[in-house]
Amino acid sequence: MKVTILGTGLVGRTIAAKLFELGHEITIGTRNVESTLNREDKDGYGNPPFKEWYKDNQEIKLQVFKVAADQADLIFNCTNGQASLAVLESIGEETLNGKILIDLANPLDFSNGMPPTLSPVNTYSLGEQIQERFPNLKVVKSLNTMNAYLMVSPTLVKGDHNVFICGNDDGAKSRVKEVLNSFGWREDLIIDLGDISNARGAEMLLPIWLRLWGAFGTAEFNFHIQRNH
Ligand SMILES: NC(=O)c1ccc[n+]([C@@H]2O[C@H](COP(=O)([O-])OP(=O)(O)OC[C@H]3O[C@@H](n4cnc5c(N)ncnc54)[C@H](OP(=O)(O)O)[C@@H]3O)[C@@H](O)[C@H]2O)c1
């Protein structure tokens, strides 16, 4: 499958490497190929510049967002949540129509310092914003509630724990479940919350996720929903 990953950060790199290992043809999207490859500084989270990672991942293509998305069978949105809509606008409806987009971005707003707030929030979400702006794109929100490494290696955390999924198109959700299975997520650990309005709940887990990260001093944890049936 031809998979496009929008985003050159830790999440984009991690998902890209895993899908490449699984045998898919991968293109990563960025704003400007040259400046991304010339960047010298670590990102805001202390991750090495993209070119360091790219040295060991040369078979993965790097293109501007629109070119990267053009040929894709499946797209992952791994961009900064405050920039996701602008990135998708730069790709355009014509390219996006009919495609599946796995949205794992969080609309974290750091403009007022730490801890970040969410925008949009409560009665709206980034997942819904994207779906509303691009009605013929099949948006599936998933994987945004955990650390990047865990997304593609669920066994990094011991025992059973869950990944959420939501979206309006059942066929798209089935495809995304297959991708999650290929990452190691067992069927019974994938919780389908329903339509895309459930992205509100998934995104609003971020404030508690960030506090747990601070309390534990590690990102190797996840949510586990315990139930009787
Ligand atoms: N880090 C995690 O473990 C984790 C876990 C769950 C969810 N998430 C979510 O996943 C997403 C990606 O996170 P990340 O840490 O990998 O990377 P990030 O630093 O949040 O985002 C990097 C990407 O966003 C693009 N970007 C940033 N500002 C932009 C702007 N003004 N206009 C257009 N594009 C812009 C960058 O483009 P360039 O390539 O051009 O620089 C880059 O591709 C975020 O929404 C985050 O909340 C992260």
mmCIF file of C-alpha atoms and ligand atoms in Angstrom:
data_model
loop_
_atom_site.group_PDB
_atom_site.id
_atom_site.type_symbol
_atom_site.label_atom_id
_atom_site.label_comp_id
_atom_site.label_asym_id
_atom_site.label_seq_id
_atom_site.Cartn_x
_atom_site.Cartn_y
_atom_site.Cartn_z
ATOM 1 C CA MET A 1 0.000 0.000 0.000
ATOM 2 C CA LYS A 2 1.158 3.555 -0.711
ATOM 3 C CA VAL A 3 1.039 5.419 2.591
ATOM 4 C CA THR A 4 1.672 9.113 3.094
ATOM 5 C CA ILE A 5 2.677 10.451 6.461
ATOM 6 C CA LEU A 6 2.057 14.165 6.885
ATOM 7 C CA GLY A 7 4.626 15.269 9.446
ATOM 8 C CA THR A 8 8.354 15.004 10.050
ATOM 9 C CA GLY A 9 8.265 14.948 13.874
ATOM 10 C CA LEU A 10 8.711 11.976 16.189
ATOM 11 C CA VAL A 11 5.246 10.595 15.392
ATOM 12 C CA GLY A 12 5.651 10.856 11.618
ATOM 13 C CA ARG A 13 9.088 9.217 11.770
ATOM 14 C CA THR A 14 7.921 6.396 14.048
ATOM 15 C CA ILE A 15 4.818 5.546 12.006
ATOM 16 C CA ALA A 16 6.778 5.819 8.744
ATOM 17 C CA ALA A 17 9.526 3.465 9.922
ATOM 18 C CA LYS A 18 7.027 0.884 11.173
ATOM 19 C CA LEU A 19 4.957 0.907 7.979
ATOM 20 C CA PHE A 20 8.122 0.638 5.885
ATOM 21 C CA GLU A 21 9.209 -2.358 7.971
ATOM 22 C CA LEU A 22 5.763 -3.866 7.261
ATOM 23 C CA GLY A 23 6.434 -3.604 3.520
ATOM 24 C CA HIS A 24 4.504 -0.475 2.530
ATOM 25 C CA GLU A 25 5.689 2.255 0.178
ATOM 26 C CA ILE A 26 6.111 5.369 2.309
ATOM 27 C CA THR A 27 6.268 9.072 1.542
ATOM 28 C CA ILE A 28 6.626 11.667 4.274
ATOM 29 C CA GLY A 29 5.201 15.142 3.722
ATOM 30 C CA THR A 30 6.754 18.407 4.884
ATOM 31 C CA ARG A 31 6.449 22.160 4.097
ATOM 32 C CA ASN A 32 9.814 22.481 2.367
ATOM 33 C CA VAL A 33 12.027 19.487 1.592
ATOM 34 C CA GLU A 34 15.280 21.424 1.463
ATOM 35 C CA SER A 35 14.828 23.291 4.720
ATOM 36 C CA THR A 36 13.681 20.122 6.503
ATOM 37 C CA LEU A 37 16.821 18.314 5.311
ATOM 38 C CA ASN A 38 19.035 21.272 6.273
ATOM 39 C CA ARG A 39 17.603 21.757 9.757
ATOM 40 C CA GLU A 40 20.328 21.400 12.407
ATOM 41 C CA ASP A 41 18.432 21.926 15.661
ATOM 42 C CA LYS A 42 16.582 19.483 17.855
ATOM 43 C CA ASP A 43 12.793 19.926 17.866
ATOM 44 C CA GLY A 44 10.823 21.368 20.795
ATOM 45 C CA TYR A 45 10.784 17.927 22.480
ATOM 46 C CA GLY A 46 14.546 17.404 22.180
ATOM 47 C CA ASN A 47 14.374 14.961 19.237
ATOM 48 C CA PRO A 48 17.316 15.097 16.796
ATOM 49 C CA PRO A 49 16.813 16.953 13.494
ATOM 50 C CA PHE A 50 15.038 15.076 10.713
ATOM 51 C CA LYS A 51 18.218 14.559 8.697
ATOM 52 C CA GLU A 52 19.772 12.467 11.483
ATOM 53 C CA TRP A 53 16.834 10.060 11.323
ATOM 54 C CA TYR A 54 16.726 10.206 7.522
ATOM 55 C CA LYS A 55 20.335 8.958 7.212
ATOM 56 C CA ASP A 56 19.082 5.521 8.306
ATOM 57 C CA ASN A 57 15.781 5.700 6.419
ATOM 58 C CA GLN A 58 16.773 6.669 2.887
ATOM 59 C CA GLU A 59 14.210 4.383 1.192
ATOM 60 C CA ILE A 60 11.423 6.575 2.549
ATOM 61 C CA LYS A 61 10.562 9.462 0.217
ATOM 62 C CA LEU A 62 10.334 13.059 1.431
ATOM 63 C CA GLN A 63 8.102 15.456 -0.524
ATOM 64 C CA VAL A 64 6.128 18.645 0.044
ATOM 65 C CA PHE A 65 2.766 17.920 1.620
ATOM 66 C CA LYS A 66 0.737 18.114 -1.604
ATOM 67 C CA VAL A 67 3.040 15.946 -3.710
ATOM 68 C CA ALA A 68 3.303 13.444 -0.861
ATOM 69 C CA ALA A 69 -0.487 13.150 -0.619
ATOM 70 C CA ASP A 70 -1.150 12.880 -4.354
ATOM 71 C CA GLN A 71 -0.459 9.144 -4.781
ATOM 72 C CA ALA A 72 -1.513 7.959 -1.345
ATOM 73 C CA ASP A 73 -3.889 5.067 -0.659
ATOM 74 C CA LEU A 74 -3.887 6.046 2.991
ATOM 75 C CA ILE A 75 -2.809 9.242 4.793
ATOM 76 C CA PHE A 76 -1.697 9.786 8.385
ATOM 77 C CA ASN A 77 -2.018 13.268 9.849
ATOM 78 C CA CYS A 78 1.026 13.604 12.128
ATOM 79 C CA THR A 79 1.286 17.393 11.983
ATOM 80 C CA ASN A 80 1.180 19.944 14.768
ATOM 81 C CA GLY A 81 -2.524 20.119 15.662
ATOM 82 C CA GLN A 82 -2.643 23.902 15.357
ATOM 83 C CA ALA A 83 -1.289 23.649 11.800
ATOM 84 C CA SER A 84 -3.175 20.552 10.560
ATOM 85 C CA LEU A 85 -5.963 22.430 8.777
ATOM 86 C CA ALA A 86 -3.488 24.698 6.981
ATOM 87 C CA VAL A 87 -1.487 21.646 5.886
ATOM 88 C CA LEU A 88 -4.614 19.959 4.531
ATOM 89 C CA GLU A 89 -5.662 23.197 2.793
ATOM 90 C CA SER A 90 -2.263 23.251 1.072
ATOM 91 C CA ILE A 91 -3.009 19.747 -0.266
ATOM 92 C CA GLY A 92 -6.518 20.630 -1.389
ATOM 93 C CA GLU A 93 -9.869 18.915 -1.646
ATOM 94 C CA GLU A 94 -9.265 17.465 -5.080
ATOM 95 C CA THR A 95 -6.382 15.357 -3.790
ATOM 96 C CA LEU A 96 -8.036 14.485 -0.485
ATOM 97 C CA ASN A 97 -11.511 13.528 -1.686
ATOM 98 C CA GLY A 98 -12.307 9.844 -1.206
ATOM 99 C CA LYS A 99 -9.104 9.095 0.752
ATOM 100 C CA ILE A 100 -8.819 7.821 4.325
ATOM 101 C CA LEU A 101 -7.025 10.091 6.796
ATOM 102 C CA ILE A 102 -5.941 8.691 10.149
ATOM 103 C CA ASP A 103 -5.846 11.754 12.343
ATOM 104 C CA LEU A 104 -3.583 11.355 15.339
ATOM 105 C CA ALA A 105 -2.915 15.039 15.905
ATOM 106 C CA ASN A 106 -3.841 16.833 19.096
ATOM 107 C CA PRO A 107 -4.910 20.497 18.964
ATOM 108 C CA LEU A 108 -2.544 21.514 21.764
ATOM 109 C CA ASP A 109 -2.212 25.267 22.142
ATOM 110 C CA PHE A 110 1.039 26.377 23.794
ATOM 111 C CA SER A 111 0.435 30.095 23.146
ATOM 112 C CA ASN A 112 -0.247 30.737 26.841
ATOM 113 C CA GLY A 113 2.643 28.610 28.069
ATOM 114 C CA MET A 114 2.522 25.348 30.011
ATOM 115 C CA PRO A 115 0.459 23.316 30.422
ATOM 116 C CA PRO A 116 -1.018 23.654 26.944
ATOM 117 C CA THR A 117 -4.762 24.073 26.468
ATOM 118 C CA LEU A 118 -6.858 22.483 23.725
ATOM 119 C CA SER A 119 -8.309 24.486 20.884
ATOM 120 C CA PRO A 120 -10.897 23.557 19.711
ATOM 121 C CA VAL A 121 -12.359 21.786 22.766
ATOM 122 C CA ASN A 122 -15.564 20.682 24.579
ATOM 123 C CA THR A 123 -18.207 21.111 21.861
ATOM 124 C CA TYR A 124 -15.827 20.674 18.925
ATOM 125 C CA SER A 125 -12.574 18.914 18.060
ATOM 126 C CA LEU A 126 -9.802 18.911 15.490
ATOM 127 C CA GLY A 127 -11.118 15.631 14.075
ATOM 128 C CA GLU A 128 -14.541 17.184 13.448
ATOM 129 C CA GLN A 129 -12.993 20.391 12.102
ATOM 130 C CA ILE A 130 -11.085 18.388 9.491
ATOM 131 C CA GLN A 131 -14.127 16.272 8.617
ATOM 132 C CA GLU A 132 -16.357 19.349 8.276
ATOM 133 C CA ARG A 133 -13.868 21.207 6.071
ATOM 134 C CA PHE A 134 -13.250 18.147 3.863
ATOM 135 C CA PRO A 135 -16.595 16.288 3.772
ATOM 136 C CA ASN A 136 -15.395 13.736 1.202
ATOM 137 C CA LEU A 137 -12.264 12.822 3.135
ATOM 138 C CA LYS A 138 -12.823 9.824 5.414
ATOM 139 C CA VAL A 139 -11.415 11.008 8.738
ATOM 140 C CA VAL A 140 -10.668 8.399 11.402
ATOM 141 C CA LYS A 141 -9.344 9.650 14.730
ATOM 142 C CA SER A 142 -7.046 7.187 16.454
ATOM 143 C CA LEU A 143 -3.727 6.722 18.293
ATOM 144 C CA ASN A 144 -3.643 10.316 19.601
ATOM 145 C CA THR A 145 -3.986 9.180 23.236
ATOM 146 C CA MET A 146 -0.556 7.599 23.624
ATOM 147 C CA ASN A 147 3.154 8.101 23.066
ATOM 148 C CA ALA A 148 4.512 7.652 19.519
ATOM 149 C CA TYR A 149 6.561 4.509 20.249
ATOM 150 C CA LEU A 150 3.604 2.771 21.856
ATOM 151 C CA MET A 151 1.397 3.458 18.801
ATOM 152 C CA VAL A 152 3.396 0.954 16.756
ATOM 153 C CA SER A 153 4.571 -1.331 19.595
ATOM 154 C CA PRO A 154 1.737 -1.894 22.081
ATOM 155 C CA THR A 155 3.772 -4.474 24.002
ATOM 156 C CA LEU A 156 6.038 -1.666 25.266
ATOM 157 C CA VAL A 157 3.475 -1.372 28.051
ATOM 158 C CA LYS A 158 2.747 -4.579 29.976
ATOM 159 C CA GLY A 159 -0.710 -6.153 30.011
ATOM 160 C CA ASP A 160 -3.843 -5.132 28.143
ATOM 161 C CA HIS A 161 -4.511 -1.509 27.287
ATOM 162 C CA ASN A 162 -6.586 0.246 24.668
ATOM 163 C CA VAL A 163 -6.579 2.295 21.511
ATOM 164 C CA PHE A 164 -9.652 4.334 20.540
ATOM 165 C CA ILE A 165 -11.040 4.817 17.088
ATOM 166 C CA CYS A 166 -13.870 7.000 15.766
ATOM 167 C CA GLY A 167 -15.129 8.258 12.436
ATOM 168 C CA ASN A 168 -18.219 8.491 10.250
ATOM 169 C CA ASP A 169 -17.303 5.888 7.642
ATOM 170 C CA ASP A 170 -17.486 2.233 8.730
ATOM 171 C CA GLY A 171 -15.448 1.010 5.758
ATOM 172 C CA ALA A 172 -12.651 3.462 6.592
ATOM 173 C CA LYS A 173 -12.699 2.368 10.234
ATOM 174 C CA SER A 174 -12.366 -1.280 9.163
ATOM 175 C CA ARG A 175 -9.289 -0.383 7.075
ATOM 176 C CA VAL A 176 -7.792 1.526 9.997
ATOM 177 C CA LYS A 177 -8.439 -1.425 12.317
ATOM 178 C CA GLU A 178 -6.439 -3.609 9.928
ATOM 179 C CA VAL A 179 -3.562 -1.129 10.125
ATOM 180 C CA LEU A 180 -3.803 -1.132 13.925
ATOM 181 C CA ASN A 181 -3.793 -4.964 13.912
ATOM 182 C CA SER A 182 -0.606 -4.838 11.825
ATOM 183 C CA PHE A 183 0.961 -2.592 14.504
ATOM 184 C CA GLY A 184 0.145 -5.283 17.088
ATOM 185 C CA TRP A 185 -3.207 -4.044 18.438
ATOM 186 C CA ARG A 186 -5.490 -7.028 19.101
ATOM 187 C CA GLU A 187 -9.081 -6.631 17.897
ATOM 188 C CA ASP A 188 -10.491 -6.668 21.463
ATOM 189 C CA LEU A 189 -8.180 -3.822 22.509
ATOM 190 C CA ILE A 190 -9.525 -1.462 19.830
ATOM 191 C CA ILE A 191 -12.515 0.503 21.154
ATOM 192 C CA ASP A 192 -14.775 1.983 18.470
ATOM 193 C CA LEU A 193 -16.336 5.064 20.062
ATOM 194 C CA GLY A 194 -18.654 5.813 17.123
ATOM 195 C CA ASP A 195 -18.789 8.822 14.840
ATOM 196 C CA ILE A 196 -16.207 11.599 14.476
ATOM 197 C CA SER A 197 -17.808 13.757 17.204
ATOM 198 C CA ASN A 198 -16.127 11.299 19.602
ATOM 199 C CA ALA A 199 -12.822 12.919 18.679
ATOM 200 C CA ARG A 200 -13.783 15.434 21.398
ATOM 201 C CA GLY A 201 -13.366 12.823 24.121
ATOM 202 C CA ALA A 202 -10.232 11.344 22.587
ATOM 203 C CA GLU A 203 -8.584 14.766 22.330
ATOM 204 C CA MET A 204 -9.771 15.799 25.808
ATOM 205 C CA LEU A 205 -7.814 12.886 27.284
ATOM 206 C CA LEU A 206 -4.698 14.938 26.590
ATOM 207 C CA PRO A 207 -4.792 17.095 29.736
ATOM 208 C CA ILE A 208 -4.863 13.972 31.957
ATOM 209 C CA TRP A 209 -2.298 12.213 29.700
ATOM 210 C CA LEU A 210 0.115 15.137 30.103
ATOM 211 C CA ARG A 211 -0.350 15.190 33.895
ATOM 212 C CA LEU A 212 0.278 11.437 34.105
ATOM 213 C CA TRP A 213 3.434 11.884 32.032
ATOM 214 C CA GLY A 214 4.626 14.469 34.537
ATOM 215 C CA ALA A 215 3.663 12.319 37.537
ATOM 216 C CA PHE A 216 5.249 9.085 36.212
ATOM 217 C CA GLY A 217 8.296 10.707 34.602
ATOM 218 C CA THR A 218 7.877 8.396 31.603
ATOM 219 C CA ALA A 219 5.591 8.207 28.562
ATOM 220 C CA GLU A 220 5.454 4.390 28.690
ATOM 221 C CA PHE A 221 1.893 4.051 29.989
ATOM 222 C CA ASN A 222 -1.563 3.862 28.472
ATOM 223 C CA PHE A 223 -5.267 3.890 29.276
ATOM 224 C CA HIS A 224 -6.959 0.560 29.999
ATOM 225 C CA ILE A 225 -10.754 0.444 30.100
ATOM 226 C CA GLN A 226 -11.868 -2.289 32.527
ATOM 227 C CA ARG A 227 -15.409 -3.582 32.013
ATOM 228 C CA ASN A 228 -17.582 -6.597 32.844
ATOM 229 C CA HIS A 229 -18.872 -7.324 29.322
HETATM 230 N N1 LIG B 1 4.859 13.122 20.240
HETATM 231 C C1 LIG B 1 4.017 12.153 20.580
HETATM 232 O O1 LIG B 1 4.409 11.117 21.150
HETATM 233 C C2 LIG B 1 2.557 12.299 20.237
HETATM 234 C C3 LIG B 1 1.640 11.361 20.707
HETATM 235 C C4 LIG B 1 0.291 11.445 20.319
HETATM 236 C C5 LIG B 1 -0.111 12.447 19.448
HETATM 237 N N2 LIG B 1 0.799 13.375 19.024
HETATM 238 C C6 LIG B 1 0.357 14.410 18.086
HETATM 239 O O2 LIG B 1 0.933 14.066 16.821
HETATM 240 C C7 LIG B 1 1.231 15.242 16.076
HETATM 241 C C8 LIG B 1 2.714 15.208 15.670
HETATM 242 O O3 LIG B 1 3.525 15.319 16.809
HETATM 243 P P1 LIG B 1 5.123 15.361 16.686
HETATM 244 O O4 LIG B 1 5.621 15.516 18.063
HETATM 245 O O5 LIG B 1 5.580 14.227 15.858
HETATM 246 O O6 LIG B 1 5.425 16.638 15.791
HETATM 247 P P2 LIG B 1 5.047 18.182 15.888
HETATM 248 O O7 LIG B 1 6.285 18.930 16.201
HETATM 249 O O8 LIG B 1 3.842 18.404 16.742
HETATM 250 O O9 LIG B 1 4.616 18.486 14.351
HETATM 251 C C9 LIG B 1 5.566 18.417 13.347
HETATM 252 C C10 LIG B 1 4.945 18.605 12.004
HETATM 253 O O10 LIG B 1 4.027 19.728 11.992
HETATM 254 C C11 LIG B 1 4.353 20.574 10.894
HETATM 255 N N3 LIG B 1 4.104 21.978 11.240
HETATM 256 C C12 LIG B 1 4.451 22.633 12.383
HETATM 257 N N4 LIG B 1 4.078 23.931 12.314
HETATM 258 C C13 LIG B 1 3.522 24.098 11.102
HETATM 259 C C14 LIG B 1 2.948 25.214 10.429
HETATM 260 N N5 LIG B 1 2.866 26.420 10.999
HETATM 261 N N6 LIG B 1 2.449 25.022 9.185
HETATM 262 C C15 LIG B 1 2.511 23.804 8.585
HETATM 263 N N7 LIG B 1 3.052 22.703 9.175
HETATM 264 C C16 LIG B 1 3.541 22.863 10.410
HETATM 265 C C17 LIG B 1 5.855 20.374 10.667
HETATM 266 O O11 LIG B 1 6.129 20.690 9.315
HETATM 267 P P3 LIG B 1 7.647 20.608 8.740
HETATM 268 O O12 LIG B 1 7.863 19.173 8.402
HETATM 269 O O13 LIG B 1 7.591 21.472 7.554
HETATM 270 O O14 LIG B 1 8.539 21.125 9.825
HETATM 271 C C18 LIG B 1 6.025 18.901 10.979
HETATM 272 O O15 LIG B 1 5.824 18.123 9.825
HETATM 273 C C19 LIG B 1 0.876 16.421 16.979
HETATM 274 O O16 LIG B 1 -0.404 16.884 16.643
HETATM 275 C C20 LIG B 1 0.863 15.812 18.385
HETATM 276 O O17 LIG B 1 -0.013 16.481 19.267
HETATM 277 C C21 LIG B 1 2.116 13.325 19.401
#
